[in-house]
PDB file of C-alpha atoms and ligand atoms in Angstrom:
ATOM      1  CA  MET A   5      20.800   9.345   5.651  1.00  0.00           C
ATOM      2  CA  THR A   6      20.322   5.586   6.022  1.00  0.00           C
ATOM      3  CA  ALA A   7      18.826   3.643   3.098  1.00  0.00           C
ATOM      4  CA  ALA A   8      15.085   2.995   3.271  1.00  0.00           C
ATOM      5  CA  ILE A   9      14.132  -0.458   4.533  1.00  0.00           C
ATOM      6  CA  PRO A  10      13.038  -2.663   1.593  1.00  0.00           C
ATOM      7  CA  MET A  11       9.801  -4.490   2.327  1.00  0.00           C
ATOM      8  CA  LEU A  12       6.848  -6.363   0.886  1.00  0.00           C
ATOM      9  CA  LEU A  13       3.540  -5.731   2.655  1.00  0.00           C
ATOM     10  CA  ASP A  14       1.057  -8.601   2.934  1.00  0.00           C
ATOM     11  CA  CYS A  15      -2.277  -7.275   4.110  1.00  0.00           C
ATOM     12  CA  ASP A  16      -6.059  -7.579   4.336  1.00  0.00           C
ATOM     13  CA  PRO A  17      -7.290  -3.963   4.003  1.00  0.00           C
ATOM     14  CA  GLY A  18      -8.809  -3.224   6.500  1.00  0.00           C
ATOM     15  CA  HIS A  19      -8.703   0.241   8.046  1.00  0.00           C
ATOM     16  CA  ASP A  20      -5.417  -0.171   9.901  1.00  0.00           C
ATOM     17  CA  ASP A  21      -3.898  -1.937   6.896  1.00  0.00           C
ATOM     18  CA  ALA A  22      -4.633   1.280   4.969  1.00  0.00           C
ATOM     19  CA  ILE A  23      -2.503   3.217   7.438  1.00  0.00           C
ATOM     20  CA  ALA A  24       0.232   0.592   7.158  1.00  0.00           C
ATOM     21  CA  ILE A  25       0.249   0.968   3.359  1.00  0.00           C
ATOM     22  CA  VAL A  26       0.609   4.745   3.606  1.00  0.00           C
ATOM     23  CA  ALA A  27       3.332   4.461   6.257  1.00  0.00           C
ATOM     24  CA  ALA A  28       5.275   1.857   4.254  1.00  0.00           C
ATOM     25  CA  ALA A  29       4.985   3.815   1.001  1.00  0.00           C
ATOM     26  CA  HIS A  30       6.433   6.914   2.673  1.00  0.00           C
ATOM     27  CA  HIS A  31       8.875   5.642   5.269  1.00  0.00           C
ATOM     28  CA  ALA A  32      10.156   2.450   3.615  1.00  0.00           C
ATOM     29  CA  GLU A  33      11.047   1.124   0.183  1.00  0.00           C
ATOM     30  CA  LEU A  34       7.734  -0.597  -0.501  1.00  0.00           C
ATOM     31  CA  LEU A  35       8.390  -3.163  -3.248  1.00  0.00           C
ATOM     32  CA  GLY A  36       4.843  -4.425  -3.601  1.00  0.00           C
ATOM     33  CA  ILE A  37       1.594  -5.271  -1.869  1.00  0.00           C
ATOM     34  CA  THR A  38       0.144  -8.755  -1.562  1.00  0.00           C
ATOM     35  CA  THR A  39      -3.378  -9.363  -0.357  1.00  0.00           C
ATOM     36  CA  VAL A  40      -4.973 -12.125   1.648  1.00  0.00           C
ATOM     37  CA  ALA A  41      -8.481 -12.946   2.810  1.00  0.00           C
ATOM     38  CA  GLY A  42      -8.966 -11.748   6.363  1.00  0.00           C
ATOM     39  CA  ASN A  43     -10.909  -8.694   7.441  1.00  0.00           C
ATOM     40  CA  ALA A  44     -12.992  -9.300   4.335  1.00  0.00           C
ATOM     41  CA  PRO A  45     -12.984 -11.890   1.526  1.00  0.00           C
ATOM     42  CA  LEU A  46     -10.029 -11.761  -0.874  1.00  0.00           C
ATOM     43  CA  ASP A  47     -11.869  -9.954  -3.644  1.00  0.00           C
ATOM     44  CA  ARG A  48     -12.652  -7.128  -1.223  1.00  0.00           C
ATOM     45  CA  THR A  49      -9.233  -6.883   0.412  1.00  0.00           C
ATOM     46  CA  THR A  50      -7.648  -6.856  -3.052  1.00  0.00           C
ATOM     47  CA  TYR A  51     -10.067  -4.233  -4.364  1.00  0.00           C
ATOM     48  CA  ASN A  52      -9.363  -2.113  -1.265  1.00  0.00           C
ATOM     49  CA  ALA A  53      -5.593  -2.416  -1.761  1.00  0.00           C
ATOM     50  CA  CYS A  54      -6.019  -1.179  -5.348  1.00  0.00           C
ATOM     51  CA  VAL A  55      -8.133   1.764  -4.136  1.00  0.00           C
ATOM     52  CA  LEU A  56      -5.433   2.651  -1.590  1.00  0.00           C
ATOM     53  CA  ARG A  57      -2.679   2.372  -4.203  1.00  0.00           C
ATOM     54  CA  ASP A  58      -4.493   5.004  -6.244  1.00  0.00           C
ATOM     55  CA  LEU A  59      -5.129   7.206  -3.211  1.00  0.00           C
ATOM     56  CA  ILE A  60      -1.393   7.290  -2.383  1.00  0.00           C
ATOM     57  CA  GLY A  61      -0.758   8.134  -6.026  1.00  0.00           C
ATOM     58  CA  ASP A  62       1.774   5.423  -6.818  1.00  0.00           C
ATOM     59  CA  PRO A  63       0.696   3.683 -10.023  1.00  0.00           C
ATOM     60  CA  LYS A  64       4.032   1.837 -10.211  1.00  0.00           C
ATOM     61  CA  LEU A  65       3.221   0.012  -6.958  1.00  0.00           C
ATOM     62  CA  THR A  66       1.896  -3.454  -7.823  1.00  0.00           C
ATOM     63  CA  VAL A  67      -0.830  -5.383  -6.007  1.00  0.00           C
ATOM     64  CA  HIS A  68      -0.896  -9.204  -6.094  1.00  0.00           C
ATOM     65  CA  ALA A  69      -3.846 -11.210  -4.837  1.00  0.00           C
ATOM     66  CA  GLY A  70      -3.086 -14.275  -2.724  1.00  0.00           C
ATOM     67  CA  ALA A  71      -4.901 -16.816  -0.629  1.00  0.00           C
ATOM     68  CA  ALA A  72      -8.682 -16.735  -0.577  1.00  0.00           C
ATOM     69  CA  ARG A  73      -8.831 -19.060   2.419  1.00  0.00           C
ATOM     70  CA  PRO A  74      -6.660 -20.231   5.319  1.00  0.00           C
ATOM     71  CA  LEU A  75      -4.398 -23.306   5.125  1.00  0.00           C
ATOM     72  CA  VAL A  76      -6.821 -25.484   7.094  1.00  0.00           C
ATOM     73  CA  ALA A  77      -9.425 -23.422   8.992  1.00  0.00           C
ATOM     74  CA  GLU A  78     -12.657 -22.234   7.434  1.00  0.00           C
ATOM     75  CA  PRO A  79     -12.591 -18.618   6.165  1.00  0.00           C
ATOM     76  CA  ARG A  80     -13.686 -16.124   8.818  1.00  0.00           C
ATOM     77  CA  HIS A  81     -13.844 -12.356   8.499  1.00  0.00           C
ATOM     78  CA  ALA A  82     -14.240  -9.207  10.610  1.00  0.00           C
ATOM     79  CA  ASP A  83     -17.106  -7.222   9.131  1.00  0.00           C
ATOM     80  CA  GLU A  84     -18.267  -6.304  12.630  1.00  0.00           C
ATOM     81  CA  ILE A  85     -15.134  -4.142  12.851  1.00  0.00           C
ATOM     82  CA  HIS A  86     -14.342  -3.167   9.245  1.00  0.00           C
ATOM     83  CA  GLY A  87     -17.760  -3.390   7.600  1.00  0.00           C
ATOM     84  CA  VAL A  88     -18.824  -5.731   4.821  1.00  0.00           C
ATOM     85  CA  SER A  89     -16.565  -3.972   2.284  1.00  0.00           C
ATOM     86  CA  GLY A  90     -13.603  -4.310   4.631  1.00  0.00           C
ATOM     87  CA  LEU A  91     -13.127  -0.542   4.349  1.00  0.00           C
ATOM     88  CA  ASP A  92     -16.474   1.013   5.326  1.00  0.00           C
ATOM     89  CA  GLY A  93     -16.817   4.631   6.395  1.00  0.00           C
ATOM     90  CA  ALA A  94     -15.565   6.745   3.497  1.00  0.00           C
ATOM     91  CA  GLU A  95     -16.376   7.668  -0.088  1.00  0.00           C
ATOM     92  CA  LEU A  96     -13.780   5.632  -1.998  1.00  0.00           C
ATOM     93  CA  PRO A  97     -13.026   6.088  -5.694  1.00  0.00           C
ATOM     94  CA  ALA A  98     -13.095   2.977  -7.877  1.00  0.00           C
ATOM     95  CA  PRO A  99      -9.499   1.897  -8.614  1.00  0.00           C
ATOM     96  CA  ASP A 100      -7.936   2.715 -11.991  1.00  0.00           C
ATOM     97  CA  ARG A 101      -6.954  -0.936 -12.329  1.00  0.00           C
ATOM     98  CA  GLY A 102      -7.343  -4.197 -10.476  1.00  0.00           C
ATOM     99  CA  ALA A 103      -4.660  -6.500  -9.128  1.00  0.00           C
ATOM    100  CA  ASP A 104      -1.509  -6.877 -11.220  1.00  0.00           C
ATOM    101  CA  SER A 105      -1.531 -10.630 -10.624  1.00  0.00           C
ATOM    102  CA  ASP A 106      -3.336 -13.318  -8.655  1.00  0.00           C
ATOM    103  CA  ASP A 107      -0.079 -14.968  -7.628  1.00  0.00           C
ATOM    104  CA  ALA A 108       0.972 -13.277  -4.387  1.00  0.00           C
ATOM    105  CA  VAL A 109       3.063 -16.284  -3.335  1.00  0.00           C
ATOM    106  CA  GLY A 110       4.959 -16.361  -6.632  1.00  0.00           C
ATOM    107  CA  PHE A 111       5.497 -12.608  -6.410  1.00  0.00           C
ATOM    108  CA  ILE A 112       6.883 -12.895  -2.875  1.00  0.00           C
ATOM    109  CA  ILE A 113       9.247 -15.717  -3.853  1.00  0.00           C
ATOM    110  CA  ASP A 114      10.430 -14.130  -7.114  1.00  0.00           C
ATOM    111  CA  THR A 115      10.970 -10.719  -5.505  1.00  0.00           C
ATOM    112  CA  CYS A 116      12.958 -12.151  -2.579  1.00  0.00           C
ATOM    113  CA  ARG A 117      15.086 -14.304  -4.893  1.00  0.00           C
ATOM    114  CA  ALA A 118      15.833 -11.365  -7.161  1.00  0.00           C
ATOM    115  CA  ARG A 119      16.896  -9.178  -4.239  1.00  0.00           C
ATOM    116  CA  GLU A 120      18.097 -10.441  -0.874  1.00  0.00           C
ATOM    117  CA  GLY A 121      17.535  -8.593   2.389  1.00  0.00           C
ATOM    118  CA  ILE A 122      13.848  -7.762   1.984  1.00  0.00           C
ATOM    119  CA  TRP A 123      11.571  -7.691   5.046  1.00  0.00           C
ATOM    120  CA  LEU A 124       8.241  -9.501   4.745  1.00  0.00           C
ATOM    121  CA  VAL A 125       5.676  -7.474   6.686  1.00  0.00           C
ATOM    122  CA  ALA A 126       2.499  -9.449   7.403  1.00  0.00           C
ATOM    123  CA  VAL A 127      -0.467  -7.543   8.777  1.00  0.00           C
ATOM    124  CA  GLY A 128      -3.252  -9.974   7.935  1.00  0.00           C
ATOM    125  CA  PRO A 129      -3.601 -13.735   8.348  1.00  0.00           C
ATOM    126  CA  CYS A 130      -0.191 -15.280   7.532  1.00  0.00           C
ATOM    127  CA  THR A 131      -1.466 -17.602   4.803  1.00  0.00           C
ATOM    128  CA  ASN A 132       0.512 -16.096   1.877  1.00  0.00           C
ATOM    129  CA  VAL A 133       3.736 -15.906   3.878  1.00  0.00           C
ATOM    130  CA  ALA A 134       3.375 -19.476   5.119  1.00  0.00           C
ATOM    131  CA  LEU A 135       2.689 -20.747   1.593  1.00  0.00           C
ATOM    132  CA  ALA A 136       5.760 -18.885   0.310  1.00  0.00           C
ATOM    133  CA  LEU A 137       7.976 -20.322   3.064  1.00  0.00           C
ATOM    134  CA  ARG A 138       6.708 -23.829   2.264  1.00  0.00           C
ATOM    135  CA  ALA A 139       7.081 -23.449  -1.516  1.00  0.00           C
ATOM    136  CA  ALA A 140      10.579 -21.937  -1.331  1.00  0.00           C
ATOM    137  CA  PRO A 141      12.771 -23.484   1.389  1.00  0.00           C
ATOM    138  CA  ASP A 142      15.514 -20.987   0.454  1.00  0.00           C
ATOM    139  CA  LEU A 143      13.269 -18.000   1.273  1.00  0.00           C
ATOM    140  CA  GLY A 144      14.123 -17.939   4.973  1.00  0.00           C
ATOM    141  CA  ARG A 145      17.788 -17.242   4.286  1.00  0.00           C
ATOM    142  CA  ARG A 146      17.141 -14.721   1.527  1.00  0.00           C
ATOM    143  CA  ILE A 147      14.849 -12.375   3.437  1.00  0.00           C
ATOM    144  CA  ALA A 148      15.990  -9.990   6.164  1.00  0.00           C
ATOM    145  CA  GLY A 149      13.171 -11.330   8.330  1.00  0.00           C
ATOM    146  CA  ILE A 150       9.447 -11.192   8.999  1.00  0.00           C
ATOM    147  CA  SER A 151       7.666  -8.426  10.910  1.00  0.00           C
ATOM    148  CA  LEU A 152       4.085  -9.306  11.733  1.00  0.00           C
ATOM    149  CA  MET A 153       1.117  -7.802  13.505  1.00  0.00           C
ATOM    150  CA  GLY A 154      -0.595 -10.550  15.424  1.00  0.00           C
ATOM    151  CA  GLY A 155      -1.112 -12.422  18.660  1.00  0.00           C
ATOM    152  CA  GLY A 156      -0.532 -11.206  22.155  1.00  0.00           C
ATOM    153  CA  THR A 157      -0.992 -12.195  25.776  1.00  0.00           C
ATOM    154  CA  PHE A 158      -4.729 -11.642  25.249  1.00  0.00           C
ATOM    155  CA  GLY A 159      -7.080 -11.864  22.273  1.00  0.00           C
ATOM    156  CA  ASN A 160      -9.652  -9.822  20.405  1.00  0.00           C
ATOM    157  CA  ARG A 161     -11.529 -12.677  18.705  1.00  0.00           C
ATOM    158  CA  THR A 162     -11.385 -15.008  21.681  1.00  0.00           C
ATOM    159  CA  ALA A 163     -10.077 -14.539  25.175  1.00  0.00           C
ATOM    160  CA  VAL A 164      -6.629 -15.603  23.986  1.00  0.00           C
ATOM    161  CA  ALA A 165      -6.551 -15.329  20.167  1.00  0.00           C
ATOM    162  CA  GLU A 166      -5.970 -12.222  18.065  1.00  0.00           C
ATOM    163  CA  PHE A 167      -7.721 -12.107  14.668  1.00  0.00           C
ATOM    164  CA  ASN A 168      -4.756 -12.495  12.267  1.00  0.00           C
ATOM    165  CA  ILE A 169      -3.470 -15.606  14.011  1.00  0.00           C
ATOM    166  CA  TRP A 170      -6.955 -16.899  14.916  1.00  0.00           C
ATOM    167  CA  ALA A 171      -8.069 -16.668  11.280  1.00  0.00           C
ATOM    168  CA  ASP A 172      -5.210 -18.932  10.146  1.00  0.00           C
ATOM    169  CA  PRO A 173      -3.448 -20.522  13.131  1.00  0.00           C
ATOM    170  CA  HIS A 174      -1.638 -23.107  10.986  1.00  0.00           C
ATOM    171  CA  ALA A 175      -0.073 -20.356   8.893  1.00  0.00           C
ATOM    172  CA  GLY A 176       0.838 -18.480  12.047  1.00  0.00           C
ATOM    173  CA  ALA A 177       2.538 -21.597  13.393  1.00  0.00           C
ATOM    174  CA  VAL A 178       4.617 -21.891  10.200  1.00  0.00           C
ATOM    175  CA  VAL A 179       5.750 -18.280  10.440  1.00  0.00           C
ATOM    176  CA  PHE A 180       6.707 -18.412  14.129  1.00  0.00           C
ATOM    177  CA  ALA A 181       8.659 -21.636  13.445  1.00  0.00           C
ATOM    178  CA  HIS A 182      10.460 -20.396  10.320  1.00  0.00           C
ATOM    179  CA  GLY A 183      13.723 -19.880  12.183  1.00  0.00           C
ATOM    180  CA  GLY A 184      14.744 -16.465  10.855  1.00  0.00           C
ATOM    181  CA  PRO A 185      14.511 -12.970  12.377  1.00  0.00           C
ATOM    182  CA  LEU A 186      10.936 -12.381  13.514  1.00  0.00           C
ATOM    183  CA  ILE A 187       9.335  -9.288  15.038  1.00  0.00           C
ATOM    184  CA  GLN A 188       5.880  -9.546  16.593  1.00  0.00           C
ATOM    185  CA  ALA A 189       3.596  -6.536  17.117  1.00  0.00           C
ATOM    186  CA  PRO A 190       1.020  -8.032  19.507  1.00  0.00           C
ATOM    187  CA  LEU A 191      -2.195  -6.518  20.820  1.00  0.00           C
ATOM    188  CA  ASP A 192      -0.309  -5.662  24.032  1.00  0.00           C
ATOM    189  CA  LEU A 193       1.617  -3.165  21.882  1.00  0.00           C
ATOM    190  CA  THR A 194      -0.963  -2.026  19.362  1.00  0.00           C
ATOM    191  CA  PHE A 195      -3.539  -1.122  22.018  1.00  0.00           C
ATOM    192  CA  GLN A 196      -1.065   1.631  22.978  1.00  0.00           C
ATOM    193  CA  LEU A 197      -1.648   3.316  19.577  1.00  0.00           C
ATOM    194  CA  GLN A 198      -5.273   4.391  19.692  1.00  0.00           C
ATOM    195  CA  ALA A 199      -6.852   6.662  17.080  1.00  0.00           C
ATOM    196  CA  THR A 200      -8.145   9.218  19.572  1.00  0.00           C
ATOM    197  CA  PRO A 201     -10.301  12.115  18.310  1.00  0.00           C
ATOM    198  CA  ALA A 202      -7.280  14.439  18.547  1.00  0.00           C
ATOM    199  CA  ARG A 203      -5.148  12.081  16.460  1.00  0.00           C
ATOM    200  CA  ILE A 204      -7.884  11.637  13.868  1.00  0.00           C
ATOM    201  CA  ASP A 205      -8.230  15.412  13.716  1.00  0.00           C
ATOM    202  CA  ALA A 206      -4.482  15.732  13.066  1.00  0.00           C
ATOM    203  CA  VAL A 207      -4.967  13.408  10.085  1.00  0.00           C
ATOM    204  CA  ARG A 208      -7.977  15.387   8.884  1.00  0.00           C
ATOM    205  CA  GLN A 209      -5.941  18.617   9.061  1.00  0.00           C
ATOM    206  CA  THR A 210      -3.357  17.315   6.583  1.00  0.00           C
ATOM    207  CA  PRO A 211      -3.661  18.870   3.121  1.00  0.00           C
ATOM    208  CA  GLY A 212      -5.146  16.796   0.321  1.00  0.00           C
ATOM    209  CA  ARG A 213      -7.785  14.142  -0.197  1.00  0.00           C
ATOM    210  CA  LEU A 214      -5.925  11.260   1.433  1.00  0.00           C
ATOM    211  CA  GLY A 215      -6.122  12.855   4.873  1.00  0.00           C
ATOM    212  CA  THR A 216      -9.857  13.389   4.571  1.00  0.00           C
ATOM    213  CA  VAL A 217     -10.496   9.813   3.409  1.00  0.00           C
ATOM    214  CA  LEU A 218      -8.290   8.286   6.111  1.00  0.00           C
ATOM    215  CA  ALA A 219      -9.840  10.484   8.811  1.00  0.00           C
ATOM    216  CA  ASP A 220     -13.282   9.283   7.717  1.00  0.00           C
ATOM    217  CA  LEU A 221     -12.081   5.660   7.750  1.00  0.00           C
ATOM    218  CA  LEU A 222     -10.483   6.062  11.195  1.00  0.00           C
ATOM    219  CA  THR A 223     -13.666   7.653  12.524  1.00  0.00           C
ATOM    220  CA  PHE A 224     -15.661   4.627  11.373  1.00  0.00           C
ATOM    221  CA  PHE A 225     -13.009   2.210  12.707  1.00  0.00           C
ATOM    222  CA  SER A 226     -12.955   3.934  16.089  1.00  0.00           C
ATOM    223  CA  GLY A 227     -16.728   3.943  16.187  1.00  0.00           C
ATOM    224  CA  THR A 228     -16.937   0.190  15.865  1.00  0.00           C
ATOM    225  CA  TYR A 229     -14.088  -0.415  18.323  1.00  0.00           C
ATOM    226  CA  CYS A 230     -15.320   2.035  20.968  1.00  0.00           C
ATOM    227  CA  SER A 231     -18.822   0.566  20.784  1.00  0.00           C
ATOM    228  CA  ARG A 232     -17.390  -2.863  21.603  1.00  0.00           C
ATOM    229  CA  TYR A 233     -14.848  -2.071  24.332  1.00  0.00           C
ATOM    230  CA  ASP A 234     -15.364  -0.707  27.837  1.00  0.00           C
ATOM    231  CA  ALA A 235     -12.899   2.174  27.826  1.00  0.00           C
ATOM    232  CA  MET A 236     -11.315   2.608  24.437  1.00  0.00           C
ATOM    233  CA  GLN A 237     -10.377   6.206  23.436  1.00  0.00           C
ATOM    234  CA  GLY A 238     -10.085   5.217  19.788  1.00  0.00           C
ATOM    235  CA  ALA A 239      -9.443   2.173  17.625  1.00  0.00           C
ATOM    236  CA  PRO A 240      -6.032   0.581  18.152  1.00  0.00           C
ATOM    237  CA  VAL A 241      -4.239   1.153  14.860  1.00  0.00           C
ATOM    238  CA  HIS A 242      -2.497  -2.192  14.779  1.00  0.00           C
ATOM    239  CA  ASP A 243      -0.853  -2.649  11.397  1.00  0.00           C
ATOM    240  CA  PRO A 244       1.493   0.335  10.951  1.00  0.00           C
ATOM    241  CA  CYS A 245       3.310  -0.870  14.086  1.00  0.00           C
ATOM    242  CA  ALA A 246       4.757  -3.795  12.103  1.00  0.00           C
ATOM    243  CA  VAL A 247       6.056  -1.324   9.490  1.00  0.00           C
ATOM    244  CA  LEU A 248       7.340   1.476  11.738  1.00  0.00           C
ATOM    245  CA  ALA A 249       9.101  -0.914  14.125  1.00  0.00           C
ATOM    246  CA  LEU A 250      11.416  -1.584  11.164  1.00  0.00           C
ATOM    247  CA  THR A 251      11.808   1.981   9.915  1.00  0.00           C
ATOM    248  CA  HIS A 252      11.959   3.668  13.342  1.00  0.00           C
ATOM    249  CA  PRO A 253      13.099   1.005  15.851  1.00  0.00           C
ATOM    250  CA  GLY A 254      14.076   3.659  18.374  1.00  0.00           C
ATOM    251  CA  LEU A 255      10.397   4.330  19.069  1.00  0.00           C
ATOM    252  CA  PHE A 256       9.778   0.745  20.182  1.00  0.00           C
ATOM    253  CA  GLN A 257      10.933  -1.541  23.002  1.00  0.00           C
ATOM    254  CA  SER A 258      11.059  -5.314  22.614  1.00  0.00           C
ATOM    255  CA  VAL A 259      11.937  -8.460  24.548  1.00  0.00           C
ATOM    256  CA  ARG A 260      13.244 -11.768  23.241  1.00  0.00           C
ATOM    257  CA  ARG A 261      10.737 -14.565  23.781  1.00  0.00           C
ATOM    258  CA  HIS A 262       9.991 -18.090  22.540  1.00  0.00           C
ATOM    259  CA  VAL A 263       6.620 -17.950  20.807  1.00  0.00           C
ATOM    260  CA  THR A 264       4.530 -20.715  19.294  1.00  0.00           C
ATOM    261  CA  VAL A 265       0.952 -20.854  18.008  1.00  0.00           C
ATOM    262  CA  GLU A 266      -1.744 -23.139  19.374  1.00  0.00           C
ATOM    263  CA  THR A 267      -3.558 -24.757  16.438  1.00  0.00           C
ATOM    264  CA  VAL A 268      -5.849 -27.369  18.035  1.00  0.00           C
ATOM    265  CA  GLY A 269      -7.138 -26.121  21.401  1.00  0.00           C
ATOM    266  CA  HIS A 270     -10.916 -25.968  21.663  1.00  0.00           C
ATOM    267  CA  ASP A 271     -10.729 -22.670  23.581  1.00  0.00           C
ATOM    268  CA  THR A 272      -7.187 -21.654  22.640  1.00  0.00           C
ATOM    269  CA  ALA A 273      -6.760 -22.190  18.889  1.00  0.00           C
ATOM    270  CA  GLY A 274      -4.990 -19.171  17.423  1.00  0.00           C
ATOM    271  CA  MET A 275      -3.287 -18.218  20.672  1.00  0.00           C
ATOM    272  CA  THR A 276       0.337 -17.088  20.482  1.00  0.00           C
ATOM    273  CA  VAL A 277       1.967 -18.873  23.387  1.00  0.00           C
ATOM    274  CA  ILE A 278       4.564 -16.331  24.535  1.00  0.00           C
ATOM    275  CA  ASP A 279       6.964 -17.960  27.010  1.00  0.00           C
ATOM    276  CA  GLN A 280       7.601 -15.333  29.692  1.00  0.00           C
ATOM    277  CA  ARG A 281       9.044 -17.709  32.270  1.00  0.00           C
ATOM    278  CA  GLN A 282      12.259 -16.657  33.986  1.00  0.00           C
ATOM    279  CA  LEU A 283      13.338 -20.317  34.074  1.00  0.00           C
ATOM    280  CA  VAL A 284      16.853 -20.838  32.764  1.00  0.00           C
ATOM    281  CA  GLU A 285      15.782 -23.961  30.888  1.00  0.00           C
ATOM    282  CA  ARG A 286      13.091 -22.158  28.900  1.00  0.00           C
ATOM    283  CA  PRO A 287      13.266 -22.738  25.118  1.00  0.00           C
ATOM    284  CA  ALA A 288      15.513 -20.417  23.133  1.00  0.00           C
ATOM    285  CA  ALA A 289      13.797 -17.224  22.022  1.00  0.00           C
ATOM    286  CA  ASN A 290      12.646 -17.071  18.377  1.00  0.00           C
ATOM    287  CA  THR A 291      10.878 -13.706  18.392  1.00  0.00           C
ATOM    288  CA  ASP A 292      11.448 -10.043  19.205  1.00  0.00           C
ATOM    289  CA  VAL A 293       8.149  -9.269  20.908  1.00  0.00           C
ATOM    290  CA  LEU A 294       7.377  -5.547  20.836  1.00  0.00           C
ATOM    291  CA  ILE A 295       6.125  -4.432  24.241  1.00  0.00           C
ATOM    292  CA  LYS A 296       6.132  -0.612  24.215  1.00  0.00           C
ATOM    293  CA  LEU A 297       6.006   2.310  21.785  1.00  0.00           C
ATOM    294  CA  ASP A 298       6.103   6.084  21.860  1.00  0.00           C
ATOM    295  CA  ALA A 299       2.539   6.593  20.637  1.00  0.00           C
ATOM    296  CA  ASP A 300       2.740  10.335  19.986  1.00  0.00           C
ATOM    297  CA  ALA A 301       5.959   9.982  17.986  1.00  0.00           C
ATOM    298  CA  VAL A 302       4.546   7.050  16.011  1.00  0.00           C
ATOM    299  CA  TRP A 303       1.380   8.975  15.260  1.00  0.00           C
ATOM    300  CA  LYS A 304       3.493  11.915  14.092  1.00  0.00           C
ATOM    301  CA  LEU A 305       5.177   9.583  11.581  1.00  0.00           C
ATOM    302  CA  ILE A 306       1.761   8.417  10.371  1.00  0.00           C
ATOM    303  CA  THR A 307       0.537  11.988   9.989  1.00  0.00           C
ATOM    304  CA  GLU A 308       3.750  12.958   8.145  1.00  0.00           C
ATOM    305  CA  ALA A 309       3.273  10.087   5.701  1.00  0.00           C
ATOM    306  CA  ILE A 310      -0.315  11.132   5.006  1.00  0.00           C
ATOM    307  CA  ALA A 311       0.612  14.809   4.587  1.00  0.00           C
ATOM    308  CA  ALA A 312       3.403  13.864   2.181  1.00  0.00           C
ATOM    309  CA  ASN A 313       0.784  12.473  -0.181  1.00  0.00           C
ATOM    310  CA  ALA A 314      -0.966  15.803  -0.533  1.00  0.00           C
TER     311      ALA A 314
HETATM  312  O1  RIB B  21      -6.417  -8.102  15.253  1.00  0.00           O
HETATM  313  C1  RIB B  21      -6.060  -6.992  14.480  1.00  0.00           C
HETATM  314  C2  RIB B  21      -5.606  -7.402  13.115  1.00  0.00           C
HETATM  315  O2  RIB B  21      -6.645  -8.109  12.442  1.00  0.00           O
HETATM  316  C3  RIB B  21      -5.278  -6.210  12.202  1.00  0.00           C
HETATM  317  O3  RIB B  21      -4.301  -6.578  11.279  1.00  0.00           O
HETATM  318  C4  RIB B  21      -6.583  -5.972  11.516  1.00  0.00           C
HETATM  319  O4  RIB B  21      -6.405  -5.294  10.264  1.00  0.00           O
HETATM  320  C5  RIB B  21      -7.054  -7.377  11.288  1.00  0.00           C
HETATM  321  O5  RIB B  21      -6.386  -7.875  10.136  1.00  0.00           O
HETATM  322 CA1   CA B  22      -4.796  -6.292   8.898  1.00  0.00          CA
END
């Protein structure tokens, strides 16, 4: 039995963030949750993280609020996908308590200095992670690496920019340039993990309240996605990919690529520029770009994590 992967999860709950939280709590050693403005303003993403902490029944898990706005760009959200609350579509109980601190960056730095070998998993805009890397130059050599959901060879907010990177391209650029181990779960991968009706039903069939709540949330999430895409069978459940690629790497395929983030282009800001050239003089790879997953096996892991909370 190998030891559980220690990780901190930085997120902007968010329907797929909720699944990432459940997956990390069950399949990894989840050392804390930090929140960032993204799908919704910070007060909402933080409130939602506290609600989810209660729903998974882990009062010892701490939630730390972070950046309310990107490094440079103006705050932008995704209520057309997640609703104004950031987690529309289910009856959610008010949390027993709010955030345990409003210093996500300090929590990240202190936790990674107290224990080396932690993975930073970023599934929202990378603002908190970028601020931590800037504030603590030693962080890069203390962490095991960064696993992020973001970017891709196409976008969902623009033709070329995915939301997490588009919302804070300057933070994304810092993370891709940090120099340590980096795993990217791009849209090219996450679109392979769609919450089809059969998969949502498998979640709903799990015993306990969590399955019902998450099935309701996934139904809402898929409703908004399917209404906006030509031929989507269900919402792509992006964020757990960044978690499960660490805990179950055998279910994923990756390629080594050099990736940077465009921060100034009028039509391309927020694009992850993934160098796929076969040229021998291409820049050295800095990222493990995930390109394929076993969707049924990944969904089974998600369903197991939800059922375990019954
Ligand atoms: O583009 C998808 C990403 O943006 C996901 O992390 C989703 O939760 C939103 O944050
Ligand atoms: Ca997210």
